[in-house]
Amino acid sequence: MDTISAAWTLAQKDLRSFLRDRTALVLSILVPIALVSVFGWIMAYAFGGSGGMPKVTLHIADFAHSGKSQELVESLRNDGNLRVRVVKLPEHRDSIDRDAVQRRLEKLIRDGDANHVLILPQDMDQQIEAGKIPLLNLLRDPGRAMEEQVIQIALIQASLNVFGGDFFTGAMEQMLNKQGMDSQTTGLIRSWMVNIGSTMDAFYESKAEDARQNPKTRAGVNEKDVGESDAGDQNGGLQGELKPAGNRGAGETMRGFMEELLPVETKDVSPPDRGKQVTYQQAQSVAGMTVMMLLFALTSCGSVLLSEREEGTLKRLFSQPISWNAILLGKFFFVLLIGLGQMTILFAYGEWMFRVGLFRDPVTLFVLSLSWVVTGGAFGMFLASISRSRKQAESLASLLILMMAALGGCWFPLQMMNLPTVLDTLCKGTMTYWAMTGFQSMLWNQLVWYDTKILHALTWQWCWAGGLGLGAVIFFRRNYCRG
Amino acid sequence: MLDVVDLAYCYGSRKAVQQASFSIQEGECLGLLGPNGAGKTTTISCIAGLLSAWEGNLKMNGEVFRPAERKSDRCKLGFVPQDLALYPKLTAEENLRLFATLHGLKRQQCEQAVKEKLELAGLTDRRGDLVGSYSGGMKRRLNLVAGLMHSPSLVLLDEPTVGVDPQSRNHLFEMLLRLKSEGVALLYTTHYMEEAQRLCDRISIMNEGTVMATGTPSELAIEAGEEGADLEQVFLKLTGRSLKDV
Ligand SMILES: Nc1ncnc2c1ncn2[C@@H]1O[C@H](COP(=O)(O)OP(=O)(O)OP(=O)(O)O)[C@@H](O)[C@H]1O
Ligand SMILES: [Mg+2]
């Protein structure tokens, strides 16, 4: 019998056995569906609805309790990326035991009840009046560095709102003085900056005049939308501050300038085809769970090879007039069929449940799914070929899959994390990373399969598939074939 | 029909078979009788093509026989492994059809063979049941016929009667006697004397990887210097009384 027909006959046999095992069959469908559901919901709700990124909670201890400090708190509260919680302090600020309160605030962080506590000093207003930057304190949990960036940016924006543009020229002078620059030079710099400010004001003034005469041209890059905006309240804070240039006062023009200098791009850019309700987390969990669960399914199918050896049927197969390639290929066909079946079920469910737009581009979906099934199948076959027993293969599979799932971004979006280079490289070394890149490019960025980003991800997957497949053949020959 | 000359096989440094020689004629049943660990399964595995790194010579009808390398050589053999080698989640019919298909039988031949073999094994009524639900005796019978799907002229049987009741054993014997009468040669390994005596035309006594003697039971008694003794006495004389697989 020729190799392909023999392989196909064997795959049919495995498929028939697989379908007979009702419990395993039901579990293989239900478990991933349950996981996709749970992760999808948790991700969507935990991270604040349609915004995508989670809100950062900032606790504020307002010792100043002044008009300015409350303005600052309010401004921070309006920031779409922050969830502000004001820490209750004793009524009579003068009689406060500062050390006791400080200890209480630190305890909040140690106990995990807060990650960042911003302390507004009692003499904040006096410092501002003296033309100084008020010294704000931030108590923080060092493990939450990424969130701190969000806070800092929000803080700059809030300060600009409350203290106005001039505040920054003063602040800069103060900083330079502190670093040792003589006061004559800093005074000079300050006057330059004031000049720059008034030149800019004149510029914005003339633009505003323009806008008044011709209301259709809108000033300010920030207000331009490219594609549809679905960022919801994510950028609400910042966008809320934007006003047509014509309304800008002297302080506000400087602020507009500073805002544009900030490293935050406030332009909303989303692909026109993306479903309105899709959140990044839902796309993430549908893709992530499918990518991970498929590996589990495929490794368990691959390990059928081991049970055939343990149960002795492999011996009989070797005595048949078929080549050993046919036996290995037959298992691979079986694994592919199961993989494609499971992927279809999971995606259909994910789409029905979360409407992530999976079937918008069926060709890309098919190319990505097939590549991942082939890669995962090769992984399953490789594990089966190097393991000594089914148990060993299964423990090894669990370990490797869970590790690769975490590193590859199946559980949590890697884009949210600020990874050090070593870890970043490690992540990119996993095959799951490339599967996730492919699926996210399709789901979130709405790219098609021949887009370079997806082709790049596919290339890495096929490299993995090739390597693992070759490994499977080598180890199968060594460990299974006639000695 | 099959000539085995100086067959030797090592698992790593352990010599499992050494200088084993015997031959089987058409329609003959040769018993390979030996204690546990004597090398019976290893010998059969070399002939069935499951092991390839053996030394010595194998000839089938005068031609070099290399079953591990040549599919056509494996076609000439039927193999019944010592362990039950069946798929429990498939029915008897499906199991048999699979092995027939792998032997390249066409659809009609295949269905014919499945029907015949199910009858031979006495399993026609239970042909649609999953093999996992069979009794030990039924599995043994199915295990035997699964090696006969392509009607080979030589069948290698590795302890095909392990763990069955006298009725099933009797049924198995009748199946084998029928095969013999059809001119099929059998190589039959066992450590049960009465089985060997009932079924085999000649017996090779194997011990520690070598074939000690080959002949009819009376020839073996003479060779062992115990004329008139029964097979068990001859066996113990040739293989010793101590445990063999320690
Ligand atoms: N896969 C293996 N690896 C290493 N040694 C093995 C292997 N299989 C068998 N042996 C050894 O080879 C020798 C012969 O074993 P074999 O299975 O051929 O004996 P046997 O006559 O069939 O025994 P039994 O009657 O118990 O089935 C034994 O010493 C056994 O331990
Ligand atoms: Mg044996």
Tab-separated table of N, CA and C in Angstrom, chain A residues 1-3 5-7 9-10 12-14 16-18 20-21 308 311-324 331 481-483, chain B residues 9 41 48-53 68 71 74-75 79-81 83-91 94 98-99 101-104 130 143 146-147:
chain	number	residue	atom	x	y	z
A	1	MET	N	0.847	-1.199	0.000
A	1	MET	CA	0.000	0.000	0.000
A	1	MET	C	0.881	1.247	0.000
A	2	ASP	N	0.520	2.261	-0.800
A	2	ASP	CA	1.403	3.428	-0.855
A	2	ASP	C	1.258	4.269	0.415
A	3	THR	N	2.281	5.087	0.651
A	3	THR	CA	2.394	5.784	1.933
A	3	THR	C	1.190	6.668	2.231
A	5	SER	N	-1.941	6.647	1.026
A	5	SER	CA	-3.189	5.917	1.301
A	5	SER	C	-3.114	5.248	2.656
A	6	ALA	N	-1.950	4.670	2.963
A	6	ALA	CA	-1.816	4.007	4.264
A	6	ALA	C	-1.966	5.022	5.385
A	7	ALA	N	-1.326	6.192	5.212
A	7	ALA	CA	-1.410	7.234	6.247
A	7	ALA	C	-2.856	7.666	6.432
A	9	THR	N	-5.562	5.900	5.743
A	9	THR	CA	-6.299	4.813	6.398
A	9	THR	C	-6.075	4.855	7.914
A	10	LEU	N	-4.812	5.069	8.299
A	10	LEU	CA	-4.502	5.097	9.734
A	10	LEU	C	-5.141	6.312	10.412
A	12	GLN	N	-7.877	7.779	9.538
A	12	GLN	CA	-9.318	7.508	9.676
A	12	GLN	C	-9.580	6.624	10.886
A	13	LYS	N	-8.674	5.650	11.051
A	13	LYS	CA	-8.810	4.746	12.198
A	13	LYS	C	-8.732	5.541	13.504
A	14	ASP	N	-7.752	6.460	13.594
A	14	ASP	CA	-7.592	7.255	14.818
A	14	ASP	C	-8.786	8.167	15.041
A	16	ARG	N	-11.799	7.676	14.029
A	16	ARG	CA	-12.942	6.872	14.452
A	16	ARG	C	-12.835	6.570	15.949
A	17	SER	N	-11.637	6.169	16.385
A	17	SER	CA	-11.441	5.888	17.812
A	17	SER	C	-11.715	7.133	18.632
A	18	PHE	N	-11.213	8.273	18.144
A	18	PHE	CA	-11.363	9.541	18.869
A	18	PHE	C	-12.845	9.893	19.032
A	20	ARG	N	-15.298	7.945	19.034
A	20	ARG	CA	-16.021	6.984	19.876
A	20	ARG	C	-15.931	7.346	21.345
A	21	ASP	N	-14.844	8.038	21.717
A	21	ASP	CA	-14.642	8.356	23.125
A	21	ASP	C	-15.452	9.612	23.453
A	308	GLU	N	-0.191	3.747	21.426
A	308	GLU	CA	-0.113	2.620	20.481
A	308	GLU	C	1.109	1.763	20.786
A	311	GLU	N	0.320	-0.044	24.126
A	311	GLU	CA	-0.683	-1.098	24.007
A	311	GLU	C	-0.292	-2.180	23.008
A	312	GLY	N	0.788	-1.991	22.295
A	312	GLY	CA	1.303	-3.048	21.418
A	312	GLY	C	0.796	-3.002	19.988
A	313	THR	N	-0.151	-2.082	19.701
A	313	THR	CA	-0.677	-2.068	18.336
A	313	THR	C	0.363	-1.570	17.330
A	314	LEU	N	1.304	-0.763	17.837
A	314	LEU	CA	2.332	-0.247	16.930
A	314	LEU	C	3.156	-1.396	16.340
A	315	LYS	N	3.346	-2.438	17.159
A	315	LYS	CA	4.084	-3.615	16.685
A	315	LYS	C	3.387	-4.219	15.484
A	316	ARG	N	2.082	-4.325	15.612
A	316	ARG	CA	1.356	-4.922	14.502
A	316	ARG	C	1.449	-4.030	13.265
A	317	LEU	N	1.389	-2.713	13.490
A	317	LEU	CA	1.498	-1.806	12.347
A	317	LEU	C	2.850	-1.960	11.655
A	318	PHE	N	3.896	-2.143	12.457
A	318	PHE	CA	5.224	-2.298	11.863
A	318	PHE	C	5.349	-3.595	11.076
A	319	SER	N	4.517	-4.583	11.412
A	319	SER	CA	4.597	-5.842	10.668
A	319	SER	C	3.771	-5.789	9.383
A	320	GLN	N	3.016	-4.700	9.206
A	320	GLN	CA	2.220	-4.554	7.983
A	320	GLN	C	3.118	-4.062	6.840
A	321	PRO	N	2.710	-4.339	5.616
A	321	PRO	CA	3.536	-3.881	4.488
A	321	PRO	C	3.337	-2.394	4.194
A	322	ILE	N	3.591	-1.575	5.198
A	322	ILE	CA	3.533	-0.128	4.983
A	322	ILE	C	4.820	0.459	5.543
A	323	SER	N	5.188	1.657	5.046
A	323	SER	CA	6.441	2.233	5.532
A	323	SER	C	6.205	2.937	6.864
A	324	TRP	N	7.277	3.133	7.615
A	324	TRP	CA	7.118	3.806	8.906
A	324	TRP	C	6.719	5.261	8.708
A	331	LYS	N	-0.552	9.700	11.715
A	331	LYS	CA	-0.823	10.401	12.971
A	331	LYS	C	-0.895	11.898	12.726
A	481	CYS	N	11.367	3.046	15.702
A	481	CYS	CA	11.501	2.140	14.575
A	481	CYS	C	12.383	0.952	14.896
A	482	ARG	N	12.348	0.000	13.988
A	482	ARG	CA	13.043	-1.268	14.151
A	482	ARG	C	14.486	-1.075	14.559
A	483	GLY	N	14.845	-1.638	15.706
A	483	GLY	CA	16.231	-1.502	16.176
A	483	GLY	C	17.096	-2.609	15.627
B	9	TYR	N	20.684	-11.631	17.919
B	9	TYR	CA	20.218	-10.257	18.147
B	9	TYR	C	20.583	-9.804	19.557
B	41	THR	N	10.287	-14.354	21.678
B	41	THR	CA	9.672	-13.159	21.088
B	41	THR	C	10.680	-12.411	20.220
B	48	ALA	N	9.563	-11.229	11.796
B	48	ALA	CA	8.394	-10.426	11.400
B	48	ALA	C	8.782	-9.051	10.871
B	49	GLY	N	10.065	-8.694	11.011
B	49	GLY	CA	10.495	-7.382	10.499
B	49	GLY	C	10.360	-6.268	11.511
B	50	LEU	N	10.115	-6.613	12.786
B	50	LEU	CA	10.022	-5.565	13.805
B	50	LEU	C	11.405	-5.131	14.252
B	51	LEU	N	12.370	-6.024	14.115
B	51	LEU	CA	13.760	-5.704	14.452
B	51	LEU	C	14.577	-5.859	13.175
B	52	SER	N	15.538	-4.968	13.021
B	52	SER	CA	16.289	-5.027	11.754
B	52	SER	C	17.780	-5.291	11.948
B	53	ALA	N	18.275	-5.000	13.165
B	53	ALA	CA	19.732	-5.063	13.336
B	53	ALA	C	20.213	-6.456	13.756
B	68	ALA	N	12.346	-6.428	7.451
B	68	ALA	CA	12.377	-5.072	8.006
B	68	ALA	C	12.559	-4.046	6.898
B	71	LYS	N	8.813	-4.308	2.053
B	71	LYS	CA	7.376	-4.482	2.287
B	71	LYS	C	6.903	-5.806	1.693
B	74	ARG	N	7.303	-8.588	3.976
B	74	ARG	CA	6.352	-8.580	5.094
B	74	ARG	C	4.983	-9.092	4.639
B	75	CYS	N	4.704	-8.924	3.329
B	75	CYS	CA	3.431	-9.405	2.794
B	75	CYS	C	3.297	-10.916	2.889
B	79	PHE	N	1.424	-12.162	11.269
B	79	PHE	CA	2.075	-12.011	12.577
B	79	PHE	C	1.018	-11.840	13.660
B	80	VAL	N	1.123	-12.679	14.680
B	80	VAL	CA	0.205	-12.582	15.806
B	80	VAL	C	1.030	-12.289	17.053
B	81	PRO	N	1.035	-11.026	17.486
B	81	PRO	CA	1.913	-10.660	18.604
B	81	PRO	C	1.447	-11.233	19.939
B	83	ASP	N	1.302	-9.656	22.835
B	83	ASP	CA	0.330	-8.759	23.474
B	83	ASP	C	-0.838	-8.565	22.510
B	84	LEU	N	-2.015	-8.349	23.087
B	84	LEU	CA	-3.173	-8.083	22.236
B	84	LEU	C	-2.917	-6.785	21.487
B	85	ALA	N	-2.947	-6.863	20.164
B	85	ALA	CA	-2.676	-5.664	19.377
B	85	ALA	C	-3.908	-5.314	18.574
B	86	LEU	N	-4.897	-4.758	19.278
B	86	LEU	CA	-6.179	-4.414	18.648
B	86	LEU	C	-6.590	-3.040	19.134
B	87	TYR	N	-7.452	-2.383	18.374
B	87	TYR	CA	-7.920	-1.062	18.782
B	87	TYR	C	-9.239	-1.199	19.528
B	88	PRO	N	-9.225	-0.954	20.830
B	88	PRO	CA	-10.416	-1.206	21.652
B	88	PRO	C	-11.613	-0.326	21.294
B	89	LYS	N	-11.351	0.835	20.713
B	89	LYS	CA	-12.472	1.738	20.401
B	89	LYS	C	-13.052	1.472	19.012
B	90	LEU	N	-12.495	0.480	18.320
B	90	LEU	CA	-13.076	0.085	17.034
B	90	LEU	C	-13.785	-1.246	17.231
B	91	THR	N	-14.715	-1.540	16.348
B	91	THR	CA	-15.400	-2.829	16.420
B	91	THR	C	-14.481	-3.896	15.812
B	94	GLU	N	-14.231	-3.393	12.157
B	94	GLU	CA	-13.378	-2.250	11.785
B	94	GLU	C	-11.898	-2.573	11.963
B	98	LEU	N	-9.320	-2.654	8.852
B	98	LEU	CA	-8.116	-1.813	8.847
B	98	LEU	C	-6.891	-2.620	8.425
B	99	PHE	N	-6.708	-3.780	9.067
B	99	PHE	CA	-5.494	-4.556	8.751
B	99	PHE	C	-5.542	-5.107	7.331
B	101	THR	N	-7.015	-3.582	4.826
B	101	THR	CA	-6.739	-2.434	3.949
B	101	THR	C	-5.249	-2.133	3.910
B	102	LEU	N	-4.611	-2.185	5.080
B	102	LEU	CA	-3.175	-1.887	5.116
B	102	LEU	C	-2.384	-2.919	4.317
B	103	HIS	N	-2.950	-4.118	4.176
B	103	HIS	CA	-2.285	-5.125	3.351
B	103	HIS	C	-2.601	-4.945	1.878
B	104	GLY	N	-3.364	-3.900	1.576
B	104	GLY	CA	-3.616	-3.565	0.180
B	104	GLY	C	-4.761	-4.347	-0.449
B	130	LEU	N	-17.708	-2.988	20.118
B	130	LEU	CA	-16.353	-2.472	20.321
B	130	LEU	C	-15.490	-3.556	20.945
B	143	ASN	N	-7.356	-11.350	17.862
B	143	ASN	CA	-5.935	-11.035	17.704
B	143	ASN	C	-5.287	-12.000	16.713
B	146	ALA	N	-6.621	-11.385	13.078
B	146	ALA	CA	-6.162	-10.097	12.542
B	146	ALA	C	-4.839	-10.254	11.811
B	147	GLY	N	-4.093	-11.299	12.142
B	147	GLY	CA	-2.815	-11.536	11.461
B	147	GLY	C	-2.968	-12.385	10.204
